[in-house]
mmCIF file of C-alpha atoms and ligand atoms in Angstrom:
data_model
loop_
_atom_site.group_PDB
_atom_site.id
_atom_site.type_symbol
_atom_site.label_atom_id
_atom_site.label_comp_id
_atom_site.label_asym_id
_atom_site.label_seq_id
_atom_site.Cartn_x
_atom_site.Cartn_y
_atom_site.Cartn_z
ATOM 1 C CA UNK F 88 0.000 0.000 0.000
ATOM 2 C CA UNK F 89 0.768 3.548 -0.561
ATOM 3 C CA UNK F 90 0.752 6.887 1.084
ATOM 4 C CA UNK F 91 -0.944 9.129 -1.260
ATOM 5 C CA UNK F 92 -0.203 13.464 -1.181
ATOM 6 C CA UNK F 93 -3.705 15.150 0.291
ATOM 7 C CA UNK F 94 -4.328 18.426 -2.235
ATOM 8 C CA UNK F 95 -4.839 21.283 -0.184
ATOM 9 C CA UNK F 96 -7.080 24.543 -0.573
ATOM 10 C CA UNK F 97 -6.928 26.728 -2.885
ATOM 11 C CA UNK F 98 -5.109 23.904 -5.488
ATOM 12 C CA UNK F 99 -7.204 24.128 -8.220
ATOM 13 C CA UNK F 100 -7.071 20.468 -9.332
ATOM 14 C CA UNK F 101 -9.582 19.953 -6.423
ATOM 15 C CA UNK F 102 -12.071 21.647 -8.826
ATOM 16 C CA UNK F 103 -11.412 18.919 -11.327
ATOM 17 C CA UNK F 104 -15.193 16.899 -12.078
ATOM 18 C CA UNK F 105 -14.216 13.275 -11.299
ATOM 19 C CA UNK F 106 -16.012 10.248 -13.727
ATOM 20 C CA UNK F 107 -17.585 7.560 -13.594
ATOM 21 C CA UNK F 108 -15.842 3.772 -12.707
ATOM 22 C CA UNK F 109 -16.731 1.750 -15.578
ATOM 23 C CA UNK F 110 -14.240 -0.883 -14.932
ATOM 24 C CA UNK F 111 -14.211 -3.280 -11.800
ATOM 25 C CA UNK F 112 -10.786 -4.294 -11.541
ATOM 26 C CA UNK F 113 -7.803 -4.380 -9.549
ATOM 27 C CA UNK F 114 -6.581 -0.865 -10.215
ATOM 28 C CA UNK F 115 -9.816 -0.159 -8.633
ATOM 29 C CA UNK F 116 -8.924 -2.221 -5.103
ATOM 30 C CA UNK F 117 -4.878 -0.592 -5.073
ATOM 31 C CA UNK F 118 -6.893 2.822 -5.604
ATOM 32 C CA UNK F 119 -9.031 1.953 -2.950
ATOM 33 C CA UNK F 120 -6.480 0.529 -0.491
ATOM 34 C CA UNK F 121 -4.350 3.745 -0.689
ATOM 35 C CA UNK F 122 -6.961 5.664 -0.333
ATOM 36 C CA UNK F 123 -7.696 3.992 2.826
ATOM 37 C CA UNK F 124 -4.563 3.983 3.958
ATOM 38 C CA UNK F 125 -3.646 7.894 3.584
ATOM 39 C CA UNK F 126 -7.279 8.568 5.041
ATOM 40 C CA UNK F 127 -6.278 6.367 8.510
ATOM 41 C CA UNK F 128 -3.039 8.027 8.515
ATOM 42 C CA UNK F 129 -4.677 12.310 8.312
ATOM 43 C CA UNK F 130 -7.202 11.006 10.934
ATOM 44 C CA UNK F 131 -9.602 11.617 8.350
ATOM 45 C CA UNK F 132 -13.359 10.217 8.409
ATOM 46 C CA UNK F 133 -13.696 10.609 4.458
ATOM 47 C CA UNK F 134 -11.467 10.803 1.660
ATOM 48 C CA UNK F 135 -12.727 11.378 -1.786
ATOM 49 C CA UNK F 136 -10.002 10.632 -4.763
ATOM 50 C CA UNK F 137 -10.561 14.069 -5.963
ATOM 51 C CA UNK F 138 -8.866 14.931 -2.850
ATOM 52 C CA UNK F 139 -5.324 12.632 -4.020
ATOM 53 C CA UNK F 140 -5.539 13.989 -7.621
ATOM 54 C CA UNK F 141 -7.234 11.159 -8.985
ATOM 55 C CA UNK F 142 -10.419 12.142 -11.216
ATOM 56 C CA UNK F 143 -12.487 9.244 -10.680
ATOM 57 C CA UNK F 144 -15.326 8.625 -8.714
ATOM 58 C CA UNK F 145 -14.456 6.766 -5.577
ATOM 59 C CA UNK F 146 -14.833 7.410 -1.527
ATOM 60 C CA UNK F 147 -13.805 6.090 1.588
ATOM 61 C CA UNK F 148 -14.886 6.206 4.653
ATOM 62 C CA UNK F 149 -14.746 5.237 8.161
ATOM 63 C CA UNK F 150 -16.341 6.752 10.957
ATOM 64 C CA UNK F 151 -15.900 3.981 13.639
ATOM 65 C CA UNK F 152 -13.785 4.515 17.049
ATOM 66 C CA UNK F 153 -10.934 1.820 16.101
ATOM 67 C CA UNK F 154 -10.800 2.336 12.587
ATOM 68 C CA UNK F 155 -12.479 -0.960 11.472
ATOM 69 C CA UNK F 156 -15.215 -0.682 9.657
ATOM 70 C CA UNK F 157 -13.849 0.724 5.983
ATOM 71 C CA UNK F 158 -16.387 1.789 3.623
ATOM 72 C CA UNK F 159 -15.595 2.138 -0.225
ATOM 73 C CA UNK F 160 -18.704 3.786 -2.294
ATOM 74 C CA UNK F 161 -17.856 3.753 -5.985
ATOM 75 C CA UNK F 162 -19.766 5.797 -8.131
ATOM 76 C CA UNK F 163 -22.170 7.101 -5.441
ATOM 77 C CA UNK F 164 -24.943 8.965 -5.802
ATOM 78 C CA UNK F 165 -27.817 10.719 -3.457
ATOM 79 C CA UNK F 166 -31.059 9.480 -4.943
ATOM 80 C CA UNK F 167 -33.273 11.302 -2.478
ATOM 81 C CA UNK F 168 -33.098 13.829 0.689
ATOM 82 C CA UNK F 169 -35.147 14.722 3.282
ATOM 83 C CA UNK F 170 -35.147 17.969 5.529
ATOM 84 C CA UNK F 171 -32.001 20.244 6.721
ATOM 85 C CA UNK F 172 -29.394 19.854 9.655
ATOM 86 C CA UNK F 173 -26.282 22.111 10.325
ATOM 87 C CA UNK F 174 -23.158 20.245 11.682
ATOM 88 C CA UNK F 175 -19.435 21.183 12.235
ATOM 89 C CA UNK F 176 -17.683 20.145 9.138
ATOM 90 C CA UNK F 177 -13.592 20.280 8.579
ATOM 91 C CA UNK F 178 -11.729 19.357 5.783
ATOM 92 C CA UNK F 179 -8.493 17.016 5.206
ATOM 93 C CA UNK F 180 -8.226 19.774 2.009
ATOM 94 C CA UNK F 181 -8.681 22.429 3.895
ATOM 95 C CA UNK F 182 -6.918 22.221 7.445
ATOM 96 C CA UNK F 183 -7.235 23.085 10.985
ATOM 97 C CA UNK F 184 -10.772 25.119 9.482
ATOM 98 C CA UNK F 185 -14.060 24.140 10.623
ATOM 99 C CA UNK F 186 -17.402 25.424 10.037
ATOM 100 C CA UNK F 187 -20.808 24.786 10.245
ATOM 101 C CA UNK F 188 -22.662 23.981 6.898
ATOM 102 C CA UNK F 189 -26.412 22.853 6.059
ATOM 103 C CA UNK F 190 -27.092 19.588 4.290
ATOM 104 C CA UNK F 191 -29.923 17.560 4.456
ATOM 105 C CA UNK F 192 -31.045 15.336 7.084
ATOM 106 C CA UNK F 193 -31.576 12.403 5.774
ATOM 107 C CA UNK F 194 -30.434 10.782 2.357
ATOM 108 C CA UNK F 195 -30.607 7.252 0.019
ATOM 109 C CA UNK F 196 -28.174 6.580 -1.707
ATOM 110 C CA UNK F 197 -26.555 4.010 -3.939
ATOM 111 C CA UNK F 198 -23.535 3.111 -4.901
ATOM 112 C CA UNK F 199 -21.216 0.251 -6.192
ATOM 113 C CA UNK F 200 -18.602 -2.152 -4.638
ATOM 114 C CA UNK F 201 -15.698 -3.423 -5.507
ATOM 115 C CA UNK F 202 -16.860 -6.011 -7.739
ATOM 116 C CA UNK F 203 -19.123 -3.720 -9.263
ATOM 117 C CA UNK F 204 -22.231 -4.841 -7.837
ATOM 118 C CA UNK F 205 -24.807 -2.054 -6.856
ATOM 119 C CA UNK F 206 -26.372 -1.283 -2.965
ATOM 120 C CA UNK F 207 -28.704 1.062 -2.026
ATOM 121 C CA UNK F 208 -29.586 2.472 2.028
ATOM 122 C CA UNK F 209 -30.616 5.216 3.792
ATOM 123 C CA UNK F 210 -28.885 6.648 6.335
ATOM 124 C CA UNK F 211 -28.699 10.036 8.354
ATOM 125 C CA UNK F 212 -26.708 11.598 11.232
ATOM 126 C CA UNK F 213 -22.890 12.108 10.663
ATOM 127 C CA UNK F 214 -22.594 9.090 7.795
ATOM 128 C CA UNK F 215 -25.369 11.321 6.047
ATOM 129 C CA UNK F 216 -23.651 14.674 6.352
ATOM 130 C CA UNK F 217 -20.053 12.600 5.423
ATOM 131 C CA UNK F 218 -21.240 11.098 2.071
ATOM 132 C CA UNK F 219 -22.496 14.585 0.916
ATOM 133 C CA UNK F 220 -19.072 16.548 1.838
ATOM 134 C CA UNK F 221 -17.380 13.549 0.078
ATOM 135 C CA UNK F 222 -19.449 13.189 -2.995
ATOM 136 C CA UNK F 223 -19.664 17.121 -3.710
ATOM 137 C CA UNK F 224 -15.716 17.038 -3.553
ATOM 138 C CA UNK F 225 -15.883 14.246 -6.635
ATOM 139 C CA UNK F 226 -18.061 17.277 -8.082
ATOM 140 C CA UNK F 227 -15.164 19.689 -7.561
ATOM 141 C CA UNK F 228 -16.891 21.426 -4.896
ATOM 142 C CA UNK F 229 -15.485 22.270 -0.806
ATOM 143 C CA UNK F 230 -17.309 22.357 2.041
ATOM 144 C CA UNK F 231 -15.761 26.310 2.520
ATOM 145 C CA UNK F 232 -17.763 27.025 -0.893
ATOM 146 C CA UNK F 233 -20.893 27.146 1.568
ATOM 147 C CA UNK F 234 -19.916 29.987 3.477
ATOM 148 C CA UNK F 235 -20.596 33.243 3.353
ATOM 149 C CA UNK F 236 -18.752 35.650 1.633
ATOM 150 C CA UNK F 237 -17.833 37.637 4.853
ATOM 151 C CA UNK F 238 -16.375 33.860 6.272
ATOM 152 C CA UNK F 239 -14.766 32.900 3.120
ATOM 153 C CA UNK F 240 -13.060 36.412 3.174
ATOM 154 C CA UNK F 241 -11.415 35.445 7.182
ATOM 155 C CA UNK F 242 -10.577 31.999 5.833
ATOM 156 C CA UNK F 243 -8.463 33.567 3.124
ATOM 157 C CA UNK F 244 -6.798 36.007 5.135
ATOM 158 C CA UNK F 245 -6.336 32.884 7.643
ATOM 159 C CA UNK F 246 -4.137 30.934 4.953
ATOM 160 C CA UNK F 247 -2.307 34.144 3.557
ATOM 161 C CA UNK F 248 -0.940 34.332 7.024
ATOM 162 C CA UNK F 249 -0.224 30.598 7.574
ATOM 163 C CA UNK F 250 1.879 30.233 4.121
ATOM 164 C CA UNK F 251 3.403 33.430 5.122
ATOM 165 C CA UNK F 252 4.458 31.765 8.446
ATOM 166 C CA UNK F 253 5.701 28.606 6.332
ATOM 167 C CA UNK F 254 7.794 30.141 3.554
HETATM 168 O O1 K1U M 563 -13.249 14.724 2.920
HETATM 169 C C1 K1U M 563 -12.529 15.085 3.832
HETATM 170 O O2 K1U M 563 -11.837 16.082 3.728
HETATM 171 C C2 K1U M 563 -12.527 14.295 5.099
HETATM 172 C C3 K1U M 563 -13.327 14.973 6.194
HETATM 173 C C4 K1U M 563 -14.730 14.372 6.223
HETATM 174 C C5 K1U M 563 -15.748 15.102 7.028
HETATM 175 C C6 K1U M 563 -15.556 15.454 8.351
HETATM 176 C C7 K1U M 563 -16.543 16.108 9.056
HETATM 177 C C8 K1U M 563 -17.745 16.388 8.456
HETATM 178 C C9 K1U M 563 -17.922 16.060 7.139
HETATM 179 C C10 K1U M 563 -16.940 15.401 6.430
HETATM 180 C C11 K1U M 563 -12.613 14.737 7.491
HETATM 181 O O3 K1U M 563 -12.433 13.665 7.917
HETATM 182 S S1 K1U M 563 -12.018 16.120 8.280
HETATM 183 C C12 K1U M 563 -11.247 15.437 9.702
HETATM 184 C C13 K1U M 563 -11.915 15.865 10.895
HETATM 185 O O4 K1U M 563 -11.629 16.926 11.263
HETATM 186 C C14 K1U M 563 -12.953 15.093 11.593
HETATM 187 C C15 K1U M 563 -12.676 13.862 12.088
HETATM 188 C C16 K1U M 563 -13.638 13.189 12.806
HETATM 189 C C17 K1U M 563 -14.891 13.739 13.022
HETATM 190 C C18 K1U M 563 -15.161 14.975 12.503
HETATM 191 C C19 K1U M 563 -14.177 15.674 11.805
HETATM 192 ZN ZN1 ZN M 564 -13.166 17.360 2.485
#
């Protein structure tokens, strides 16, 4: 397995629109795997391969305690949504910022495993609110592109000053 390099804020390749998986094969499970792998080692809950330069669409996540339970969605999709909920999101893209961002409450969803075979649930809560930050970065789009302008303005300022600090 493989460390992969996290893009950060404001690189513009995380703008990139990632495609479909049309193929089920093994580049698929070493994409996967490495994906994984970098996510456990950020301390992420979510990784999307936008997010590691790679412009297809494929997420992981895992939001148990002893980071166990993996989750790979391939191609997924919200099929339906149901009401509104604000939750503290941050971003491995965009880090040490958090914010609080609307989504809906409730969502089904499908997507496809590794062998290319297709699931569909419902789910809500944090997994709910997780699967929409991840697919709408697969869509080239950042959790920080919710906020308002006066917010987005601080967050700027915020990384002037912290590659200032670094160079
Ligand atoms: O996609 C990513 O950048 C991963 C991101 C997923 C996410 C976290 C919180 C709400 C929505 C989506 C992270 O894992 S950020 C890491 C983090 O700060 C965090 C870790 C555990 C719980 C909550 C946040
Ligand atoms: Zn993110």
């Amino acid at each position: 397995m493989a460390i992969m390099q996290v893009l950060h804020f404001p690189d513009k390749r995380l703008r990139n629109k990632a495609v479909e998986i049309s193929e089920f094969n093994s580049d698929l499970k070493t994409l996967s795997d490495n994906m994984l792998e970098t996510m456990y080692l950020e301390k992420g809950i979510g990784l999307a391969a936008t997010q590691v330069n790679v412009q297809k669409r494929v997420v992981v996540i895992d939001l148990s305690e002893d980071k166990d339970s993996p989750m790979l969605l391939v191609n997924p999709k919200v099929l339906a949504a149901d009401g509104t909920e604000t939750m503290q999101e941050g971003c491995l893209s965009v880090p040490e910022f958090y914010a609080d961002v609307e989504r809906a409450e409730q969502i089904r969803y499908e997507y496809f495993d590794l062998n290319g075979t297709r699931h569909e649930d419902e789910t809500d809560g944090l997994l709910a609110v997780c699967i929409q930050h991840e697919i709408d970065h697969l869509d080239g789009k950042l959790f920080i592109d919710y906020l308002s302008p006066l917010k987005r303005q601080r967050l700027k300022k915020k990384i002037e000053k912290m590659e200032k600090l670094a160079s």
